[in-house]
C-alpha cells in the first residue's frame, strides 16, 4: 500500500507526488519539495504511504471501503525529473468488482487489464532543448516517418469491450486529440 521513491541513480534530490490522491491522512507524503516534505537525498529511499484497504474520507464510507478507486499517477516534483521519465501509473481497484455501467445505464462487462494503460508524455528535442518534437505513449513514439522506433501496441479481440486507462502526464499546455484507428471509444 505505497510507493518507494529512490534517489540511488541520480545526482539530485527527488520526491514523488501521488497525483490525484487525497492526502488527508498523510499530507507529509504529498511529494512537494520544501512544502509538504524534505526531498529524498541522493543514495536514500523513502516509502510514500497510503492505505488502500482501509480508507474512509471524512468517515463517509464503511470500514474497509476505499473511496478513491480509479486511475492515478505519480511523478517527481523536482526539476525536470518528471519530463525525464520519473513518473508512472497507480491503479486502485475497488473492493468489490462489478460490471461497469455505460452512458445509457446498461451494464456492460469490460476487460479491465492494467496493461491497457496509456501514459501520454512529451518528447523533447533534448534534455537541454525543451522544444516538443512529438508525443509518447508509454515511452514509445516517433519524431519523423523515417524513425525505426515502435509505437505502443495493444491487442484487442473483436466483439469484446475493454477499459483503457489514459493518463495525461503532459507538462506543457498543448492541445491534442486522442483517437484509435478504426475503433470508437467512450470516456467513462
mmCIF file of C-alpha atoms in Angstrom:
data_model
loop_
_atom_site.group_PDB
_atom_site.id
_atom_site.type_symbol
_atom_site.label_atom_id
_atom_site.label_comp_id
_atom_site.label_asym_id
_atom_site.label_seq_id
_atom_site.Cartn_x
_atom_site.Cartn_y
_atom_site.Cartn_z
ATOM 1 C CA UNK A 1 0.000 0.000 0.000
ATOM 2 C CA UNK A 2 2.596 2.544 -1.017
ATOM 3 C CA UNK A 3 5.340 3.564 -3.412
ATOM 4 C CA UNK A 4 9.054 3.721 -2.704
ATOM 5 C CA UNK A 5 10.956 6.703 -4.059
ATOM 6 C CA UNK A 6 14.674 6.126 -4.542
ATOM 7 C CA UNK A 7 17.426 8.619 -5.260
ATOM 8 C CA UNK A 8 20.013 5.869 -5.893
ATOM 9 C CA UNK A 9 20.796 6.661 -9.538
ATOM 10 C CA UNK A 10 20.513 10.429 -9.608
ATOM 11 C CA UNK A 11 22.776 13.237 -8.523
ATOM 12 C CA UNK A 12 19.962 15.435 -7.227
ATOM 13 C CA UNK A 13 17.315 15.084 -4.546
ATOM 14 C CA UNK A 14 13.896 13.741 -5.523
ATOM 15 C CA UNK A 15 10.295 13.407 -4.350
ATOM 16 C CA UNK A 16 7.223 11.572 -5.595
ATOM 17 C CA UNK A 17 3.798 13.187 -5.785
ATOM 18 C CA UNK A 18 0.818 10.822 -5.854
ATOM 19 C CA UNK A 19 -1.248 12.770 -8.355
ATOM 20 C CA UNK A 20 -4.944 12.863 -7.522
ATOM 21 C CA UNK A 21 -4.797 11.150 -4.130
ATOM 22 C CA UNK A 22 -6.390 12.934 -1.201
ATOM 23 C CA UNK A 23 -3.623 13.085 1.389
ATOM 24 C CA UNK A 24 -5.814 13.979 4.377
ATOM 25 C CA UNK A 25 -4.282 11.131 6.415
ATOM 26 C CA UNK A 26 -0.648 11.666 5.387
ATOM 27 C CA UNK A 27 -0.140 15.156 3.901
ATOM 28 C CA UNK A 28 3.588 14.868 4.618
ATOM 29 C CA UNK A 29 3.736 12.275 1.775
ATOM 30 C CA UNK A 30 2.436 14.665 -0.888
ATOM 31 C CA UNK A 31 5.839 14.991 -2.593
ATOM 32 C CA UNK A 32 6.072 18.760 -2.963
ATOM 33 C CA UNK A 33 9.686 19.581 -2.011
ATOM 34 C CA UNK A 34 10.123 22.019 0.888
ATOM 35 C CA UNK A 35 6.345 22.469 1.160
ATOM 36 C CA UNK A 36 5.000 19.116 2.387
ATOM 37 C CA UNK A 37 8.278 17.215 2.714
ATOM 38 C CA UNK A 38 12.039 17.446 2.517
ATOM 39 C CA UNK A 39 13.378 15.928 -0.716
ATOM 40 C CA UNK A 40 14.951 12.463 -0.627
ATOM 41 C CA UNK A 41 18.763 12.909 -0.761
ATOM 42 C CA UNK A 42 20.891 11.026 -3.330
ATOM 43 C CA UNK A 43 21.534 7.440 -2.227
ATOM 44 C CA UNK A 44 18.461 7.308 0.054
ATOM 45 C CA UNK A 45 14.917 5.961 -0.261
ATOM 46 C CA UNK A 46 11.537 6.936 1.132
ATOM 47 C CA UNK A 47 8.332 4.924 1.165
ATOM 48 C CA UNK A 48 5.255 7.004 0.399
ATOM 49 C CA UNK A 49 2.288 5.502 2.177
ATOM 50 C CA UNK A 50 -1.394 5.290 1.580
ATOM 51 C CA UNK A 51 -3.630 2.565 2.896
ATOM 52 C CA UNK A 52 -5.863 1.414 0.061
ATOM 53 C CA UNK A 53 -7.577 -1.270 2.111
ATOM 54 C CA UNK A 54 -8.796 0.904 4.970
ATOM 55 C CA UNK A 55 -9.571 4.431 3.882
ATOM 56 C CA UNK A 56 -12.648 6.463 4.604
ATOM 57 C CA UNK A 57 -12.813 10.111 3.566
ATOM 58 C CA UNK A 58 -14.377 12.062 6.442
ATOM 59 C CA UNK A 59 -15.913 8.789 7.688
ATOM 60 C CA UNK A 60 -18.405 8.699 4.804
ATOM 61 C CA UNK A 61 -17.527 5.150 3.729
ATOM 62 C CA UNK A 62 -17.823 1.975 5.807
ATOM 63 C CA UNK A 63 -14.647 0.451 7.300
ATOM 64 C CA UNK A 64 -12.656 -1.417 4.656
ATOM 65 C CA UNK A 65 -14.025 0.681 1.797
ATOM 66 C CA UNK A 66 -11.685 2.724 -0.341
ATOM 67 C CA UNK A 67 -13.455 5.706 -1.844
ATOM 68 C CA UNK A 68 -10.705 6.571 -4.329
ATOM 69 C CA UNK A 69 -10.751 3.555 -6.664
ATOM 70 C CA UNK A 70 -9.546 4.585 -10.115
ATOM 71 C CA UNK A 71 -6.551 5.546 -12.223
ATOM 72 C CA UNK A 72 -3.876 7.785 -10.754
ATOM 73 C CA UNK A 73 -0.250 8.513 -11.378
ATOM 74 C CA UNK A 74 2.875 9.553 -9.538
ATOM 75 C CA UNK A 75 5.651 11.860 -10.640
ATOM 76 C CA UNK A 76 8.693 13.634 -9.330
ATOM 77 C CA UNK A 77 8.256 17.232 -8.253
ATOM 78 C CA UNK A 78 11.960 18.129 -8.541
ATOM 79 C CA UNK A 79 13.309 19.973 -11.580
ATOM 80 C CA UNK A 80 12.832 18.189 -14.907
ATOM 81 C CA UNK A 81 12.801 14.684 -13.405
ATOM 82 C CA UNK A 82 9.181 14.090 -14.420
ATOM 83 C CA UNK A 83 9.764 15.078 -18.039
ATOM 84 C CA UNK A 84 12.904 12.898 -17.988
ATOM 85 C CA UNK A 85 10.842 9.828 -17.023
ATOM 86 C CA UNK A 86 10.270 9.858 -13.244
ATOM 87 C CA UNK A 87 6.552 9.029 -13.403
ATOM 88 C CA UNK A 88 4.222 6.045 -13.622
ATOM 89 C CA UNK A 89 0.685 4.710 -13.203
ATOM 90 C CA UNK A 90 -1.099 3.746 -9.985
ATOM 91 C CA UNK A 91 -4.311 1.730 -10.365
ATOM 92 C CA UNK A 92 -6.529 1.323 -7.305
ATOM 93 C CA UNK A 93 -9.238 -1.270 -7.756
ATOM 94 C CA UNK A 94 -12.490 -1.221 -5.753
ATOM 95 C CA UNK A 95 -13.018 -3.805 -3.013
ATOM 96 C CA UNK A 96 -15.997 -5.218 -4.873
ATOM 97 C CA UNK A 97 -15.814 -5.705 -8.612
ATOM 98 C CA UNK A 98 -18.937 -5.266 -10.673
ATOM 99 C CA UNK A 99 -19.960 -4.632 -14.230
ATOM 100 C CA UNK A 100 -19.416 -1.093 -15.392
ATOM 101 C CA UNK A 101 -22.377 0.992 -16.446
ATOM 102 C CA UNK A 102 -22.230 2.837 -19.746
ATOM 103 C CA UNK A 103 -23.755 6.235 -20.502
ATOM 104 C CA UNK A 104 -27.140 4.645 -21.349
ATOM 105 C CA UNK A 105 -27.345 2.989 -17.881
ATOM 106 C CA UNK A 106 -26.884 -0.525 -19.271
ATOM 107 C CA UNK A 107 -24.485 -2.896 -17.543
ATOM 108 C CA UNK A 108 -21.674 -3.952 -19.855
ATOM 109 C CA UNK A 109 -18.767 -6.217 -18.973
ATOM 110 C CA UNK A 110 -15.366 -4.758 -19.829
ATOM 111 C CA UNK A 111 -11.965 -6.435 -19.892
ATOM 112 C CA UNK A 112 -10.005 -4.433 -17.314
ATOM 113 C CA UNK A 113 -6.310 -5.198 -17.734
ATOM 114 C CA UNK A 114 -3.724 -2.865 -16.154
ATOM 115 C CA UNK A 115 -1.549 -3.342 -19.254
ATOM 116 C CA UNK A 116 -4.142 -1.325 -21.187
ATOM 117 C CA UNK A 117 -2.917 1.902 -19.609
ATOM 118 C CA UNK A 118 -1.780 4.752 -21.841
ATOM 119 C CA UNK A 119 0.592 7.306 -20.345
ATOM 120 C CA UNK A 120 0.913 10.314 -22.652
ATOM 121 C CA UNK A 121 4.123 12.371 -22.376
ATOM 122 C CA UNK A 122 6.010 14.929 -24.450
ATOM 123 C CA UNK A 123 9.173 14.012 -26.359
ATOM 124 C CA UNK A 124 11.589 16.906 -26.212
ATOM 125 C CA UNK A 125 14.362 17.799 -28.639
ATOM 126 C CA UNK A 126 16.963 17.027 -25.946
ATOM 127 C CA UNK A 127 17.379 17.345 -22.155
ATOM 128 C CA UNK A 128 18.810 20.815 -22.752
ATOM 129 C CA UNK A 129 16.468 21.935 -25.562
ATOM 130 C CA UNK A 130 12.882 21.671 -24.272
ATOM 131 C CA UNK A 131 11.191 22.016 -27.660
ATOM 132 C CA UNK A 132 8.440 19.404 -28.038
ATOM 133 C CA UNK A 133 9.078 17.166 -31.054
ATOM 134 C CA UNK A 134 6.367 14.536 -30.572
ATOM 135 C CA UNK A 135 4.177 12.787 -28.014
ATOM 136 C CA UNK A 136 4.979 9.437 -26.484
ATOM 137 C CA UNK A 137 2.545 6.700 -25.472
ATOM 138 C CA UNK A 138 4.090 4.563 -22.722
ATOM 139 C CA UNK A 139 7.531 5.899 -23.641
ATOM 140 C CA UNK A 140 7.242 4.958 -27.309
ATOM 141 C CA UNK A 141 6.798 7.173 -30.333
ATOM 142 C CA UNK A 142 8.462 8.644 -33.410
ATOM 143 C CA UNK A 143 9.835 12.021 -34.318
ATOM 144 C CA UNK A 144 9.525 11.525 -38.068
ATOM 145 C CA UNK A 145 8.420 8.915 -40.605
ATOM 146 C CA UNK A 146 11.985 7.600 -41.004
ATOM 147 C CA UNK A 147 12.239 6.609 -37.340
ATOM 148 C CA UNK A 148 12.629 2.900 -36.530
ATOM 149 C CA UNK A 149 11.095 3.209 -33.032
ATOM 150 C CA UNK A 150 7.993 1.095 -32.446
ATOM 151 C CA UNK A 151 4.699 2.564 -31.360
ATOM 152 C CA UNK A 152 2.913 1.292 -28.256
ATOM 153 C CA UNK A 153 0.604 -1.558 -29.294
ATOM 154 C CA UNK A 154 -2.427 -3.078 -27.590
ATOM 155 C CA UNK A 155 -4.030 -6.377 -28.536
ATOM 156 C CA UNK A 156 -7.846 -6.473 -28.634
ATOM 157 C CA UNK A 157 -10.274 -9.149 -29.819
ATOM 158 C CA UNK A 158 -13.391 -8.462 -31.904
ATOM 159 C CA UNK A 159 -16.682 -8.356 -30.012
ATOM 160 C CA UNK A 160 -15.145 -7.561 -26.604
ATOM 161 C CA UNK A 161 -15.214 -4.305 -24.639
ATOM 162 C CA UNK A 162 -12.053 -3.031 -22.977
ATOM 163 C CA UNK A 163 -11.145 -0.387 -20.443
ATOM 164 C CA UNK A 164 -8.152 1.701 -21.473
ATOM 165 C CA UNK A 165 -6.869 3.923 -18.706
ATOM 166 C CA UNK A 166 -5.467 7.215 -20.014
ATOM 167 C CA UNK A 167 -3.033 9.378 -18.048
ATOM 168 C CA UNK A 168 -2.068 12.785 -19.413
ATOM 169 C CA UNK A 169 1.432 13.201 -17.952
ATOM 170 C CA UNK A 170 1.869 16.301 -20.102
ATOM 171 C CA UNK A 171 3.665 19.250 -18.531
ATOM 172 C CA UNK A 172 3.051 21.763 -21.312
ATOM 173 C CA UNK A 173 -0.266 23.410 -22.095
ATOM 174 C CA UNK A 174 -0.681 21.895 -25.553
ATOM 175 C CA UNK A 175 -3.892 20.746 -27.197
ATOM 176 C CA UNK A 176 -4.024 17.230 -28.583
ATOM 177 C CA UNK A 177 -6.649 14.748 -29.703
ATOM 178 C CA UNK A 178 -6.535 11.039 -28.957
ATOM 179 C CA UNK A 179 -8.126 8.652 -31.426
ATOM 180 C CA UNK A 180 -7.956 4.917 -32.040
ATOM 181 C CA UNK A 181 -7.812 3.904 -35.687
ATOM 182 C CA UNK A 182 -10.921 2.022 -36.838
ATOM 183 C CA UNK A 183 -12.411 1.895 -33.311
ATOM 184 C CA UNK A 184 -14.773 4.014 -31.286
ATOM 185 C CA UNK A 185 -14.432 4.672 -27.593
ATOM 186 C CA UNK A 186 -16.416 6.263 -24.811
ATOM 187 C CA UNK A 187 -14.950 8.015 -21.793
ATOM 188 C CA UNK A 188 -16.442 6.603 -18.583
#
